[in-house]
């Protein structure tokens, strides 16, 4: 036997739980504990009887005709919450599984003001098809016209067949010919499979199909006003589609507009209206919501992204550049970079303009995109970026210049060798190595001969000598061997590092003449030098 | 607390395996290894449940099996086995099998022997019951005949749901006409009650769709198409949420007709070419109205697609003419079958002479594969039967009646409401007979010999249902 007071307390906990479940995600410990506690309370109540039935009035809840809850606050009232959608009774039956109870709690703690404008609490319960929670609903709130049923019934009966007609039918029935009956073909497993397949293939979002039909509707439109109406619908559909991650819809639209425009399928003034749709597809609104979708973690097929970047207009470039700085996920930024690497080709200057963005990471990404595009026309912008205050941008720019640049860029790269950051200098050295030109060679040699060279780190020295090793002329070989032979009493460690770097470079050059010299160090007590010398000898042996 | 879940989950497996066992028993001797295996598998499913249950009871009520009072839901892949078992139960007038203690292999084998044998008896249930007396663990009960006063209550409920839906539709269309906002929440609730009623009383509700020839045809047509679409959806195993969506979408398929002038729409004579042009625009108008009114969301997009496509046909040969060769939407395929059937059997659509239900079906049969999806149509025709609800039939007993409830398992043996008796007397309050009833020698008491056109005599099943 459950007493009304116990129900009272249970309802109070339920209201508290309703708030907690609304606040926390379902893997949060508070959520889990709240739900467990409440479920256990209910289960305990159901230990002593088969069900617990609550009845609802506008602001009151009753249990066994005792008032167990009252609240007339329109926002807060649990009674009103159920009552307003027509719920008059709810009962929980013994044996209710936790999952079912959780579903119920999820429904009543969802935000009806915002999330689910189209579903009321009864619809949500109905969809769950609960087995241990039963409810009684008063459907008269749905009635449009209470007298309708009676009126309609009368009307049907008034138009009912007369006795004469029925008897006439009976009389004639014996005279008519027997009609052939149709054969019903029984369903087969094949049919079932076909249907299951059709159901499984139903897409969640059909806005791409909707757009195909909206374009059909353009052809059916009667006059400019209707045409404009449909184009407005197309715009809304595009917005919806992109918000729901349906890129096919966007691609289809852009392709269709292109086809219509190319083939001049409509008179000029209508084509101008369509231009507006194309403009919209490439607008900031659309690209922004595409970015949001990406950040929610939706992933796309390579091919689809490729197709999208081909059909979009260059006017979208600045918007893509803009969201590049706003997206949170690496993978979404990567997608945008992929798009820009293709779309950017349509207007490289416009893309490169993004390099004046205040955000260093945007600039770096754009430089990366430009590297992908491999177009020399942007050298001017890249060269400028070599002097960017952020070293991360600088490095990306140096890499790009190294890949795309010619000897004319070497002068600017040389300036980077003076940078106080080692990684910048190393990148510059590498880039200069890539651009094989007399000027590069000249600057690299100058750098070595600089009195401070010995002070640099092993890595920097190695990279530099490696860059130099591309020039296999006498002067370079002599410089390297001279280094290897050098002896000094001071700064011995630094000197050994320089020697190790020189040994490494000679090995890379496969410089036979250095064989004997290198041999001297293969048993050196300094590990770095010894190993680099051994490596070089090995390389020479491969020749 | 998980006990009840266990048996619920196993319900479909038990019924399915019971069907497999009986089917295997039909083809082989009971000593065959295939039968042995089927029995073994059956025991593996059933016996463990006795840890938690005192008994396992399988009831056949209407079209559904229940296990310990919970309706068994099953995936569509098992449909044929379930249908088979319903037939086997009905053939023996068997309503309930209870297992009251864990089963032994020999007992199940013996049960199977008795079960198979009983089918050849003129009093199959009694034969089965008597022969099972020796087996303590298995009990059977006879299939319950539906009582008259129960049907009256059911009819009331069905009638209420139907007219509520019609009145709601009328309200919605009037609201749209006057530019008011329509509550989709309410619409969903109305459709949900249609789905519930359909699951409980499919035949009666489909019987209500016979209401067509009537001043408010537009609203009735919308509701009829919605009911028939949901019925198809239910048959092919759509889940509840999808059924509501399908029902909603179907309800608004002809919303574009609102823009056709009433004088044209209700014209008693044939349309002129100009008027046809107007009528053919209703799919376009429909899609536009829905999108303009509701904006874009999942349901409005689905509704607009169906409104636009519902006369397009499976092979796209219909109207409006379109340029792309796109496959018809799945929901459109369902709705257009329901639409064609309801439109063909009523007189108000495009001033056409209405066809009797069985004629309409045979016309549609010719269109299956071209204008209509052939497989969905197969489901449809299996659902409505050779003699759909509302057909006017003459029986070999010299009685005349209206098909009242179809029998999905014996398509030519529906339940029939007799309106003229064998002496030619009109019966005002029809008596419903079941054409599967047999005499003591096993011969059917009544069979259909001819069908007549109910429209020709203005005989409408609906008037008997109210
Ligand atoms: Fe239509
Ligand atoms: Fe229609």
Short mmCIF file of N, CA, C and O in Angstrom, two decimals, chain A residues 39 85 95-96 117-120 122-123 126-127 129 131 137 141 143-145 148-149 152 155 160-161 166-167 169-170 172-174 176 178 181 183 185-186 189 191-192 194-196 198-199 202 204 206 209 216-217 219-220 226 229 233 236-237 240, chain B residues 1 8 73 76 80 159 163-164 166-168 170 184-186 188-189 192 196 214-216 240-241 244 281 284 288 292 294 296 298 301-302 308-309 322-324 327 329-330 333 365 375 378-379 382 387 398 421 424 426 449-450 456-458 463-464:
data_model
loop_
_atom_site.label_atom_id
_atom_site.label_comp_id
_atom_site.label_asym_id
_atom_site.label_seq_id
_atom_site.Cartn_x
_atom_site.Cartn_y
_atom_site.Cartn_z
N UNK A 39 14.50 6.44 -10.13
CA UNK A 39 14.00 5.15 -10.61
C UNK A 39 13.86 4.16 -9.45
O UNK A 39 12.85 3.46 -9.32
N UNK A 85 -1.78 19.62 -22.67
CA UNK A 85 -1.78 18.82 -23.90
C UNK A 85 -2.84 17.71 -23.87
O UNK A 85 -2.89 16.88 -24.77
N UNK A 95 7.27 -3.38 -12.81
CA UNK A 95 8.13 -4.03 -13.81
C UNK A 95 8.69 -3.06 -14.82
O UNK A 95 9.38 -3.47 -15.76
N UNK A 96 8.42 -1.79 -14.66
CA UNK A 96 8.90 -0.80 -15.64
C UNK A 96 10.43 -0.85 -15.73
O UNK A 96 11.13 -0.74 -14.72
N UNK A 117 9.32 22.41 -31.26
CA UNK A 117 8.11 23.17 -31.49
C UNK A 117 6.98 22.35 -32.09
O UNK A 117 5.82 22.68 -31.93
N UNK A 118 7.33 21.28 -32.79
CA UNK A 118 6.30 20.54 -33.50
C UNK A 118 5.73 19.36 -32.73
O UNK A 118 4.82 18.70 -33.21
N UNK A 119 6.29 19.04 -31.59
CA UNK A 119 5.80 17.88 -30.85
C UNK A 119 5.34 18.31 -29.47
O UNK A 119 6.04 19.03 -28.78
N UNK A 120 4.18 17.86 -29.06
CA UNK A 120 3.82 18.10 -27.67
C UNK A 120 4.14 16.85 -26.85
O UNK A 120 4.62 15.85 -27.39
N UNK A 122 2.36 14.63 -25.49
CA UNK A 122 1.61 13.41 -25.85
C UNK A 122 2.22 12.75 -27.08
O UNK A 122 2.39 11.53 -27.13
N UNK A 123 2.56 13.56 -28.07
CA UNK A 123 3.18 13.00 -29.27
C UNK A 123 4.48 12.27 -28.93
O UNK A 123 4.73 11.17 -29.40
N UNK A 126 3.67 9.10 -27.24
CA UNK A 126 3.07 8.20 -28.21
C UNK A 126 4.13 7.54 -29.08
O UNK A 126 4.11 6.34 -29.34
N UNK A 127 5.09 8.36 -29.51
CA UNK A 127 6.14 7.81 -30.39
C UNK A 127 6.97 6.74 -29.68
O UNK A 127 7.44 5.81 -30.31
N UNK A 129 5.85 4.68 -27.53
CA UNK A 129 5.05 3.46 -27.40
C UNK A 129 5.37 2.72 -26.09
O UNK A 129 5.70 1.54 -26.09
N UNK A 131 5.33 0.72 -22.64
CA UNK A 131 4.56 -0.47 -22.26
C UNK A 131 4.22 -0.48 -20.79
O UNK A 131 3.29 -1.13 -20.37
N UNK A 137 -5.69 10.29 -22.48
CA UNK A 137 -5.67 11.63 -23.04
C UNK A 137 -7.07 12.04 -23.42
O UNK A 137 -7.86 11.24 -23.90
N UNK A 141 -9.72 18.25 -26.90
CA UNK A 141 -9.00 19.50 -27.18
C UNK A 141 -8.60 19.58 -28.66
O UNK A 141 -8.24 20.63 -29.15
N UNK A 143 -10.66 18.68 -31.08
CA UNK A 143 -11.85 18.86 -31.91
C UNK A 143 -11.92 20.26 -32.50
O UNK A 143 -11.73 21.24 -31.81
N UNK A 144 -12.20 20.29 -33.79
CA UNK A 144 -12.36 21.58 -34.43
C UNK A 144 -13.79 22.06 -34.24
O UNK A 144 -14.07 23.22 -34.04
N UNK A 145 -14.69 21.10 -34.33
CA UNK A 145 -16.10 21.45 -34.39
C UNK A 145 -16.86 20.29 -33.73
O UNK A 145 -16.95 19.20 -34.28
N UNK A 148 -19.65 18.25 -35.40
CA UNK A 148 -19.42 17.76 -36.76
C UNK A 148 -19.84 16.31 -36.95
O UNK A 148 -20.49 15.97 -37.93
N UNK A 149 -19.47 15.46 -36.01
CA UNK A 149 -19.74 14.04 -36.17
C UNK A 149 -21.23 13.78 -36.35
O UNK A 149 -21.65 13.04 -37.24
N UNK A 152 -22.44 15.14 -39.77
CA UNK A 152 -21.98 14.32 -40.89
C UNK A 152 -22.72 12.99 -40.92
O UNK A 152 -23.09 12.50 -41.99
N UNK A 155 -26.03 13.41 -42.41
CA UNK A 155 -25.95 13.64 -43.85
C UNK A 155 -25.73 12.33 -44.62
O UNK A 155 -26.35 12.10 -45.65
N UNK A 160 -28.57 7.93 -47.81
CA UNK A 160 -28.50 6.47 -47.89
C UNK A 160 -29.40 5.94 -49.01
O UNK A 160 -30.36 6.59 -49.42
N UNK A 161 -29.06 4.76 -49.43
CA UNK A 161 -29.79 4.14 -50.52
C UNK A 161 -31.24 3.85 -50.11
O UNK A 161 -31.52 3.55 -48.95
N UNK A 166 -31.98 -0.92 -53.44
CA UNK A 166 -31.34 -2.13 -52.94
C UNK A 166 -32.00 -3.37 -53.53
O UNK A 166 -31.33 -4.29 -54.02
N UNK A 167 -33.33 -3.34 -53.55
CA UNK A 167 -34.02 -4.51 -54.09
C UNK A 167 -33.81 -4.64 -55.60
O UNK A 167 -33.73 -5.74 -56.14
N UNK A 169 -31.07 -3.78 -57.07
CA UNK A 169 -29.74 -4.37 -57.18
C UNK A 169 -29.83 -5.89 -57.00
O UNK A 169 -29.24 -6.66 -57.74
N UNK A 170 -30.60 -6.29 -56.03
CA UNK A 170 -30.74 -7.72 -55.73
C UNK A 170 -31.33 -8.45 -56.92
O UNK A 170 -30.84 -9.51 -57.33
N UNK A 172 -31.36 -7.53 -60.07
CA UNK A 172 -30.46 -7.53 -61.23
C UNK A 172 -29.24 -8.43 -61.01
O UNK A 172 -28.63 -8.87 -61.97
N UNK A 173 -28.93 -8.64 -59.75
CA UNK A 173 -27.72 -9.40 -59.44
C UNK A 173 -27.72 -10.78 -60.09
O UNK A 173 -26.69 -11.26 -60.57
N UNK A 174 -28.88 -11.38 -60.15
CA UNK A 174 -28.93 -12.75 -60.69
C UNK A 174 -28.73 -12.77 -62.19
O UNK A 174 -28.32 -13.77 -62.75
N UNK A 176 -26.73 -10.52 -63.98
CA UNK A 176 -25.47 -10.01 -64.53
C UNK A 176 -24.44 -11.12 -64.70
O UNK A 176 -24.53 -12.18 -64.10
N UNK A 178 -20.85 -12.90 -64.45
CA UNK A 178 -19.85 -13.03 -63.40
C UNK A 178 -18.55 -12.35 -63.87
O UNK A 178 -18.04 -12.66 -64.94
N UNK A 181 -12.47 -12.67 -61.38
CA UNK A 181 -11.85 -12.17 -60.14
C UNK A 181 -10.35 -12.01 -60.36
O UNK A 181 -9.75 -12.73 -61.16
N UNK A 183 -6.43 -12.16 -59.45
CA UNK A 183 -5.57 -13.08 -58.72
C UNK A 183 -4.66 -12.31 -57.80
O UNK A 183 -4.00 -11.38 -58.22
N UNK A 185 -1.35 -12.16 -56.01
CA UNK A 185 -0.06 -12.83 -55.97
C UNK A 185 0.47 -12.73 -54.54
O UNK A 185 0.56 -11.64 -53.99
N UNK A 186 0.77 -13.86 -53.92
CA UNK A 186 1.24 -13.77 -52.53
C UNK A 186 2.60 -13.09 -52.44
O UNK A 186 3.40 -13.14 -53.37
N UNK A 189 9.55 -13.54 -49.99
CA UNK A 189 10.65 -12.99 -49.21
C UNK A 189 11.40 -11.92 -50.00
O UNK A 189 11.90 -10.95 -49.43
N UNK A 191 10.05 -9.81 -52.02
CA UNK A 191 9.29 -8.56 -51.86
C UNK A 191 9.63 -7.89 -50.54
O UNK A 191 9.81 -6.68 -50.47
N UNK A 192 9.69 -8.70 -49.50
CA UNK A 192 9.99 -8.14 -48.18
C UNK A 192 11.36 -7.49 -48.18
O UNK A 192 11.54 -6.39 -47.68
N UNK A 194 12.95 -6.30 -50.71
CA UNK A 194 12.87 -5.07 -51.50
C UNK A 194 12.34 -3.90 -50.68
O UNK A 194 12.89 -2.80 -50.71
N UNK A 195 11.29 -4.17 -49.92
CA UNK A 195 10.69 -3.10 -49.12
C UNK A 195 11.64 -2.66 -48.01
O UNK A 195 11.83 -1.47 -47.78
N UNK A 196 12.23 -3.65 -47.35
CA UNK A 196 13.18 -3.30 -46.27
C UNK A 196 14.29 -2.41 -46.84
O UNK A 196 14.67 -1.40 -46.25
N UNK A 198 14.13 -0.48 -49.50
CA UNK A 198 13.59 0.85 -49.80
C UNK A 198 13.48 1.70 -48.53
O UNK A 198 13.79 2.88 -48.54
N UNK A 199 13.04 1.05 -47.45
CA UNK A 199 12.88 1.81 -46.21
C UNK A 199 14.24 2.23 -45.66
O UNK A 199 14.43 3.36 -45.24
N UNK A 202 15.82 5.26 -47.33
CA UNK A 202 15.17 6.56 -47.18
C UNK A 202 16.15 7.54 -46.51
O UNK A 202 16.58 7.30 -45.39
N UNK A 204 17.61 10.72 -44.47
CA UNK A 204 17.09 11.52 -43.36
C UNK A 204 16.64 12.89 -43.83
O UNK A 204 15.65 13.42 -43.37
N UNK A 206 15.75 15.26 -47.14
CA UNK A 206 15.43 15.19 -48.56
C UNK A 206 15.51 16.56 -49.23
O UNK A 206 14.85 16.79 -50.23
N UNK A 209 16.44 16.45 -52.94
CA UNK A 209 15.30 16.11 -53.80
C UNK A 209 14.36 17.31 -53.95
O UNK A 209 13.87 17.63 -55.03
N UNK A 216 12.30 22.12 -61.11
CA UNK A 216 11.23 21.74 -62.04
C UNK A 216 10.11 22.78 -61.98
O UNK A 216 9.49 23.12 -62.99
N UNK A 217 9.86 23.26 -60.78
CA UNK A 217 8.77 24.21 -60.61
C UNK A 217 9.06 25.54 -61.31
O UNK A 217 8.14 26.23 -61.73
N UNK A 219 10.26 25.81 -64.19
CA UNK A 219 9.77 25.65 -65.57
C UNK A 219 8.26 25.71 -65.65
O UNK A 219 7.69 25.97 -66.68
N UNK A 220 7.61 25.39 -64.52
CA UNK A 220 6.14 25.36 -64.52
C UNK A 220 5.55 26.70 -64.09
O UNK A 220 4.35 26.92 -64.19
N UNK A 226 5.42 34.44 -60.27
CA UNK A 226 5.52 33.06 -59.77
C UNK A 226 6.97 32.58 -59.81
O UNK A 226 7.43 31.89 -58.91
N UNK A 229 8.64 33.90 -56.90
CA UNK A 229 8.20 33.17 -55.70
C UNK A 229 9.01 31.88 -55.55
O UNK A 229 9.46 31.53 -54.45
N UNK A 233 11.69 30.46 -52.72
CA UNK A 233 11.63 29.16 -52.04
C UNK A 233 12.96 28.42 -52.20
O UNK A 233 13.42 27.75 -51.28
N UNK A 236 15.35 29.67 -49.63
CA UNK A 236 15.08 29.13 -48.29
C UNK A 236 15.48 27.66 -48.23
O UNK A 236 16.00 27.19 -47.22
N UNK A 237 15.22 26.94 -49.31
CA UNK A 237 15.56 25.52 -49.32
C UNK A 237 17.06 25.33 -49.22
O UNK A 237 17.54 24.45 -48.50
N UNK A 240 18.12 25.92 -45.68
CA UNK A 240 17.77 24.76 -44.87
C UNK A 240 18.74 23.59 -45.16
O UNK A 240 19.24 22.94 -44.25
N UNK B 1 13.74 -6.52 -12.26
CA UNK B 1 12.76 -5.74 -13.03
C UNK B 1 12.83 -6.01 -14.52
O UNK B 1 12.11 -5.45 -15.31
N UNK B 8 9.25 -10.29 -23.53
CA UNK B 8 8.81 -9.45 -24.63
C UNK B 8 9.73 -9.58 -25.83
O UNK B 8 9.30 -9.65 -26.97
N UNK B 73 5.76 -7.38 -31.33
CA UNK B 73 6.16 -6.61 -32.50
C UNK B 73 7.27 -7.38 -33.19
O UNK B 73 8.10 -7.99 -32.51
N UNK B 76 9.72 -6.73 -40.28
CA UNK B 76 8.96 -7.13 -41.46
C UNK B 76 9.49 -8.43 -42.09
O UNK B 76 8.75 -9.17 -42.70
N UNK B 80 6.01 -13.10 -43.26
CA UNK B 80 5.42 -14.28 -43.90
C UNK B 80 5.20 -15.41 -42.89
O UNK B 80 4.17 -16.07 -42.92
N UNK B 159 -15.70 5.57 -35.59
CA UNK B 159 -16.48 6.66 -36.16
C UNK B 159 -15.98 8.00 -35.63
O UNK B 159 -15.81 8.97 -36.37
N UNK B 163 -14.45 10.90 -38.09
CA UNK B 163 -15.07 12.21 -38.29
C UNK B 163 -14.25 13.32 -37.65
O UNK B 163 -14.23 14.44 -38.15
N UNK B 164 -13.57 12.99 -36.58
CA UNK B 164 -12.69 13.99 -35.98
C UNK B 164 -11.61 14.39 -36.98
O UNK B 164 -11.29 15.57 -37.15
N UNK B 166 -11.81 14.17 -40.23
CA UNK B 166 -12.42 14.93 -41.33
C UNK B 166 -12.67 16.37 -40.90
O UNK B 166 -12.33 17.32 -41.62
N UNK B 167 -13.22 16.50 -39.71
CA UNK B 167 -13.55 17.84 -39.25
C UNK B 167 -12.27 18.67 -39.05
O UNK B 167 -12.21 19.85 -39.36
N UNK B 168 -11.23 18.00 -38.58
CA UNK B 168 -9.95 18.69 -38.41
C UNK B 168 -9.43 19.17 -39.77
O UNK B 168 -9.01 20.31 -39.92
N UNK B 170 -11.09 19.77 -42.44
CA UNK B 170 -11.91 20.87 -42.92
C UNK B 170 -11.47 22.18 -42.25
O UNK B 170 -11.31 23.21 -42.90
N UNK B 184 0.76 22.35 -36.31
CA UNK B 184 1.21 21.02 -36.73
C UNK B 184 1.13 20.05 -35.56
O UNK B 184 0.93 18.85 -35.73
N UNK B 185 1.23 20.59 -34.35
CA UNK B 185 1.12 19.74 -33.16
C UNK B 185 -0.22 19.03 -33.14
O UNK B 185 -0.32 17.85 -32.88
N UNK B 186 -1.25 19.81 -33.39
CA UNK B 186 -2.60 19.27 -33.38
C UNK B 186 -2.76 18.24 -34.49
O UNK B 186 -3.31 17.16 -34.29
N UNK B 188 -0.57 16.42 -35.81
CA UNK B 188 0.11 15.17 -35.44
C UNK B 188 -0.76 14.34 -34.51
O UNK B 188 -0.86 13.12 -34.66
N UNK B 189 -1.34 15.02 -33.54
CA UNK B 189 -2.17 14.30 -32.57
C UNK B 189 -3.34 13.61 -33.27
O UNK B 189 -3.70 12.47 -32.94
N UNK B 192 -2.05 10.64 -35.04
CA UNK B 192 -1.69 9.58 -34.09
C UNK B 192 -2.94 8.79 -33.67
O UNK B 192 -2.89 7.56 -33.54
N UNK B 196 -3.51 4.81 -34.11
CA UNK B 196 -3.95 3.92 -33.03
C UNK B 196 -5.20 3.15 -33.42
O UNK B 196 -5.29 1.94 -33.22
N UNK B 214 -20.37 12.57 -51.60
CA UNK B 214 -20.76 13.34 -50.47
C UNK B 214 -20.29 14.77 -50.69
O UNK B 214 -19.28 15.02 -51.32
N UNK B 215 -21.04 15.72 -50.13
CA UNK B 215 -20.73 17.13 -50.37
C UNK B 215 -19.31 17.53 -49.98
O UNK B 215 -18.70 18.37 -50.59
N UNK B 216 -18.82 16.92 -48.92
CA UNK B 216 -17.53 17.36 -48.42
C UNK B 216 -16.44 16.39 -48.87
O UNK B 216 -15.54 16.06 -48.10
N UNK B 240 6.36 3.94 -35.75
CA UNK B 240 5.27 4.86 -35.41
C UNK B 240 5.49 6.27 -35.91
O UNK B 240 4.60 6.90 -36.47
N UNK B 241 6.69 6.78 -35.69
CA UNK B 241 6.95 8.15 -36.09
C UNK B 241 6.78 8.31 -37.62
O UNK B 241 6.22 9.29 -38.09
N UNK B 244 3.11 8.43 -38.60
CA UNK B 244 2.50 9.75 -38.41
C UNK B 244 2.89 10.67 -39.55
O UNK B 244 2.07 11.40 -40.10
N UNK B 281 -2.61 21.80 -62.46
CA UNK B 281 -1.64 22.62 -61.73
C UNK B 281 -1.66 22.36 -60.22
O UNK B 281 -0.82 22.88 -59.49
N UNK B 284 1.62 21.51 -58.36
CA UNK B 284 2.51 22.66 -58.26
C UNK B 284 2.04 23.59 -57.14
O UNK B 284 2.81 23.98 -56.27
N UNK B 288 3.87 24.54 -53.44
CA UNK B 288 4.14 25.95 -53.14
C UNK B 288 3.43 26.39 -51.85
O UNK B 288 4.04 27.02 -51.00
N UNK B 292 5.35 27.69 -48.57
CA UNK B 292 5.18 29.10 -48.20
C UNK B 292 4.58 29.23 -46.80
O UNK B 292 4.93 30.11 -46.03
N UNK B 294 4.47 26.77 -44.31
CA UNK B 294 5.13 26.09 -43.20
C UNK B 294 6.62 26.38 -43.13
O UNK B 294 7.27 26.02 -42.16
N UNK B 296 10.51 25.67 -44.09
CA UNK B 296 11.20 24.42 -44.37
C UNK B 296 11.49 23.64 -43.10
O UNK B 296 12.14 24.15 -42.19
N UNK B 298 11.53 19.10 -41.87
CA UNK B 298 11.49 17.75 -42.43
C UNK B 298 10.10 17.41 -42.97
O UNK B 298 9.95 16.93 -44.09
N UNK B 301 8.97 19.56 -46.06
CA UNK B 301 9.66 19.14 -47.28
C UNK B 301 9.06 17.83 -47.80
O UNK B 301 8.72 17.70 -48.98
N UNK B 302 8.86 16.89 -46.88
CA UNK B 302 8.26 15.63 -47.29
C UNK B 302 6.85 15.86 -47.87
O UNK B 302 6.49 15.28 -48.90
N UNK B 308 3.72 17.50 -54.78
CA UNK B 308 4.16 17.76 -56.15
C UNK B 308 4.14 16.49 -57.00
O UNK B 308 3.81 16.52 -58.18
N UNK B 309 4.48 15.38 -56.40
CA UNK B 309 4.69 14.16 -57.20
C UNK B 309 3.48 13.24 -57.30
O UNK B 309 3.53 12.26 -58.05
N UNK B 322 7.96 16.70 -66.11
CA UNK B 322 9.22 17.22 -65.58
C UNK B 322 10.39 16.81 -66.46
O UNK B 322 10.26 15.92 -67.30
N UNK B 323 11.54 17.47 -66.25
CA UNK B 323 12.70 17.23 -67.12
C UNK B 323 13.63 16.17 -66.55
O UNK B 323 14.23 15.40 -67.28
N UNK B 324 13.77 16.16 -65.22
CA UNK B 324 14.73 15.21 -64.65
C UNK B 324 14.12 13.81 -64.59
O UNK B 324 12.93 13.65 -64.40
N UNK B 327 13.85 9.11 -59.52
CA UNK B 327 12.89 8.14 -59.01
C UNK B 327 11.87 8.81 -58.09
O UNK B 327 12.19 9.79 -57.42
N UNK B 329 9.61 9.56 -54.99
CA UNK B 329 9.84 9.44 -53.55
C UNK B 329 9.06 8.25 -52.98
O UNK B 329 7.97 7.93 -53.45
N UNK B 330 9.65 7.63 -51.97
CA UNK B 330 9.03 6.44 -51.37
C UNK B 330 7.62 6.74 -50.82
O UNK B 330 6.68 5.97 -51.05
N UNK B 333 5.08 7.09 -53.55
CA UNK B 333 4.63 5.82 -54.12
C UNK B 333 3.47 5.26 -53.31
O UNK B 333 2.52 4.72 -53.87
N UNK B 365 -4.20 -2.98 -61.05
CA UNK B 365 -3.32 -4.13 -61.28
C UNK B 365 -2.64 -4.00 -62.64
O UNK B 365 -1.46 -4.31 -62.78
N UNK B 375 5.67 -3.57 -56.25
CA UNK B 375 5.78 -4.30 -54.99
C UNK B 375 4.89 -3.69 -53.91
O UNK B 375 4.18 -4.40 -53.20
N UNK B 378 1.50 -4.79 -54.49
CA UNK B 378 1.29 -6.16 -54.02
C UNK B 378 0.90 -6.15 -52.54
O UNK B 378 0.00 -6.87 -52.11
N UNK B 379 1.59 -5.33 -51.78
CA UNK B 379 1.23 -5.19 -50.37
C UNK B 379 -0.19 -4.66 -50.23
O UNK B 379 -0.97 -5.15 -49.42
N UNK B 382 -2.79 -7.26 -51.18
CA UNK B 382 -2.86 -8.28 -50.14
C UNK B 382 -3.58 -7.76 -48.90
O UNK B 382 -4.13 -8.52 -48.13
N UNK B 387 -11.90 -8.68 -52.70
CA UNK B 387 -13.15 -7.95 -52.54
C UNK B 387 -12.95 -6.92 -51.43
O UNK B 387 -13.15 -7.21 -50.25
N UNK B 398 -27.71 -17.01 -51.93
CA UNK B 398 -28.72 -16.07 -52.44
C UNK B 398 -28.88 -14.86 -51.54
O UNK B 398 -29.89 -14.15 -51.58
N UNK B 421 -31.71 -10.71 -47.52
CA UNK B 421 -31.59 -12.12 -47.15
C UNK B 421 -31.96 -13.04 -48.32
O UNK B 421 -32.28 -12.58 -49.41
N UNK B 424 -35.02 -12.42 -50.35
CA UNK B 424 -35.17 -11.14 -51.02
C UNK B 424 -35.68 -10.05 -50.11
O UNK B 424 -36.12 -9.00 -50.57
N UNK B 426 -35.17 -7.08 -47.45
CA UNK B 426 -34.11 -6.15 -47.05
C UNK B 426 -33.90 -6.20 -45.54
O UNK B 426 -34.88 -6.21 -44.78
N UNK B 449 -20.34 -15.20 -55.26
CA UNK B 449 -20.45 -15.63 -56.65
C UNK B 449 -20.34 -14.47 -57.63
O UNK B 449 -19.82 -14.63 -58.73
N UNK B 450 -20.84 -13.32 -57.22
CA UNK B 450 -20.78 -12.18 -58.15
C UNK B 450 -20.53 -10.88 -57.39
O UNK B 450 -20.84 -10.77 -56.21
N UNK B 456 -23.84 2.22 -58.58
CA UNK B 456 -24.97 2.24 -59.50
C UNK B 456 -26.28 2.30 -58.72
O UNK B 456 -27.25 2.93 -59.14
N UNK B 457 -26.29 1.68 -57.56
CA UNK B 457 -27.52 1.66 -56.76
C UNK B 457 -27.41 2.57 -55.55
O UNK B 457 -28.23 2.52 -54.65
N UNK B 458 -26.37 3.35 -55.56
CA UNK B 458 -26.12 4.28 -54.44
C UNK B 458 -26.10 3.55 -53.09
O UNK B 458 -26.66 4.02 -52.10
N UNK B 463 -23.20 3.95 -44.55
CA UNK B 463 -24.47 4.16 -43.85
C UNK B 463 -24.78 3.04 -42.87
O UNK B 463 -25.50 3.23 -41.90
N UNK B 464 -24.21 1.88 -43.11
CA UNK B 464 -24.43 0.77 -42.19
C UNK B 464 -23.46 0.79 -41.01
O UNK B 464 -23.65 0.12 -40.03
#
